C-alpha cells in the first residue's frame, strides 16, 4: 500500500539488489528450460509486491505467484502482460476478470469448473490443476477425481489445462520418506493424464535448493530464499549458494533520558534499573509488528547491541543505552549496522516461530523503502 506521508523515522529498508542476487544465483542452479515462478504472495512476504515483482522479472523470473485473486488484481493494475498464477482457491466470480487479464487460476474440483463455465469469458482461461500429494490442503488426491476434473475442463471451450502442480509438506526436513511418497504420488497422477500440460511444477525453495534439485520439471516456485532467508535450519546448512537477507528494519531515538538505580520503565513497571544509566525511546511498537514477545531482544545503536527493556507498547518501546546518545541516532532493529547484524532468524527464534512470519507481520504502518530504486 502507498504511504501518504512518511514523517516518522521508522521504516523497513528493502535491499532489492539482494533479492536480485538471490534470483541470479538460483538461475545458475537451474536447467536452461526451467522457468522461475517468483512467489510474491502476502505483499512479497512483507517486502512490497510491486518492487519485488519488477526486480524478479528483470532477473529472469517469468511467472508471478500470489495466494489470492485480489493480490493478482493488485499486480495486474500495475504490471501488464506477465503471467500471474493464483495459488489458492478463487471464487467463480473471478473468472471473467481472470480470463480478460491473463491470470492463471488453480483448480481442484469438477464442481467448480461446472459453475465457472457459466461465467462470461472473453479470452482463454488458463488453469493449473492442484494435486494434493500429501499436504492435505487444497488439491485433487485420486486418479478418478483428477480425470473428472480434467474432462470437465476439456468440455469448456474457453478453458485450458495449462499446468499441473503439487506442494510438499516436508521438503525442508532431513527425513525423505514422506517427501518421496509425495513425489511418487504426484508423478503417478501426472503420468495418468492423456497429455502433459505446458507447465508441470512441484519444487518450492527447499526442494529446488536442497531436498531434490533434480525435481525441477518445467518450473520452480521460489519464495523464501528470494528474500534471503532459508526455509529451515536443515536447508540453511546445505544451501548451494549464499543468500542475502533483503529486509532491514530501522528507526531513530526520539527521546534519551537518564535513569537512576531503582527507577522503573514501561507498563506494569516490569523493568527496574539496577544501576544508573540511559534509556532511549524508539517509535515502534506492537502495532508495527514488533510484538510483545520480542521484549528482551537487542537492537543496534552505534554498532552495539542494546536490550529492549520493559514491555513493548503499541507504538513505542524503550532500550537501555550504554551512554547518552543524541535524539536522531540511528537504531537498527533488523539488518546490519557497523559490522554487527541482527538476523530475521534471531527474531523468529525469540518469537518461537519461523522466519517466514517475521517480515509478514511488520504491518502496513511501516513504510517499505527501497535502496535500489530503478
Ligand atoms: C508459498 C508457496 C511457495 C513458496 O514456498 P517457499 O518455501 O517460500 O519457497 C510455493 N508453492 C506454494 C503452493 C506456496 O503456497
CSV table of C-alpha atoms in Angstrom, one decimal, residues 160 172 187 364:
chain,number,residue,atom,x,y,z
A,160,UNK,CA,-7.4,-24.8,-20.9
A,172,UNK,CA,12.7,-28.6,4.5
A,187,UNK,CA,4.4,-38.3,-10.8
A,364,UNK,CA,1.5,-1.6,6.7
